[in-house]
Amino acid sequence: MDLIQFQRLFNKEPRYRLEQAKKALFHDLIQNWQTAKTLPLSLREELNKEWPIEISAKTFVSKDRNTIKAILTLKDGLKIEAVLMRHKNKRNTICVSSQAGCPLNCSFCATGKMGFQRNLETWEIVEQVLFFARYLKKIKAKVTNIVFMGMGEPFLNYQNVLGAIRILNDKEGFNLGARHFSISTVGIVEGIEKLAKEKLQINLAISLHAPNDELRSKLMPINKKYPIKKVLNAVDDYIKKTRRRVMFEYMMLKNLNDSVKDAKTLAKLMKKPCARARTVQGRPLYFVNLISYNPTGIFKSSPSRATAKSKEDFTLFLTFASFGSSVGEEENLFSSPSLRIKKFKEILEKEGVAVTQRYRFGQGIKAACGQLALSDTKDILSKKKKENDNE
Ligand code: SAH
């Protein structure tokens, strides 16, 4: 379903009816056409039949109440996840999924482990945002940012992702400014090239996670098709065309990619003279965002291996032998200690690389980056059902 199909439902109506319907849907955030009082009853009934807008979802709220995860059931019964993150400065970011599952199988990502089911339709992406917009409206708050960092690879569903952004950006519709959208990609070059040609000021983020191809290919098999150089070249062209700043996401993995040498190699990659390194108002057109590893429960190890050092860690990371482990243990084993992250950041800064560090949201309800996988959620569902159902 896309906007054109929606508009078709209004072909035989006076022009203003479409505007009224869009206002009811995207501004008043109605949950059922019956409540769109500006529309005649017969049209409301037809819309309810042809374009139902009820969204079936269950929600899970983190202890600090700043993160809410929704599991939405699609019309074919598939389930997907979306997350609302409430920041201190009144920003409300929705992390949306672009696919049910993911075909890319990055070694650290829970979504990858569930395999690929299908691409989401345009409207199924929009619904994730509408679900939280309706929730926020009840507490007099608004969606301020949308990031494609949920399940799936947005550039493998380019058409529908861009379709959803257009609907949510539409002035007569949801009306969220383009600069408030971010797409995160593993670096699908064709997607980056296409985005560069769109006349849309949205943000682009690249999941880099390693400073060399050998490690990146092990962590992210897609690197064999799109190695670092190809991705960076596409990003440079993108920056030349759009003059927009690009974020490189770098997940800090203990003894895997967090050494002084790794920091220096990364700095070299980033600073190579090119469009990226040009500055606008004193700032380069890229920055590195250091992310902590969020435990996914997909890696298993024996307690005696919890002290394993680099090589062994690495094998564990990639093969996850089935000894049984706790999330705490997994976190110890794979997350870089904070001092190590601090050092890494300092080296990048010293080398003149712009760098930030991401705050962790929603680990307790498995709502953080890379943790979205429905099989993992079953336990939470049964445990937390009573407390949080349909909040
Ligand atoms: N496919 C897209 C978007 C989905 S994931 C992409 O890869 O960019 C959004 C971000 O979360 C990516 O940077 C991804 O690498 C990261 N991520 C995946 N698993 C993670 C984990 N276990 N801990 C922290 N970040 C993770």
Tab-separated table of C-alpha atoms in Angstrom, residues 2 11 18 21 40 53 141-142 181 218 234 261:
chain	number	residue	atom	x	y	z
A	2	ASP	CA	1.284	3.447	-0.765
A	11	ASN	CA	-11.154	9.710	-6.648
A	18	LEU	CA	-8.567	13.727	0.992
A	21	ALA	CA	-8.800	12.323	5.842
A	40	PRO	CA	-19.461	11.405	5.959
A	53	ILE	CA	-5.958	1.913	10.407
A	141	ALA	CA	4.205	14.660	23.162
A	142	LYS	CA	5.294	14.233	19.542
A	181	PHE	CA	15.017	11.069	9.343
A	218	LYS	CA	34.126	-11.715	9.392
A	234	ALA	CA	30.116	5.886	-2.531
A	261	LYS	CA	46.222	0.260	16.329
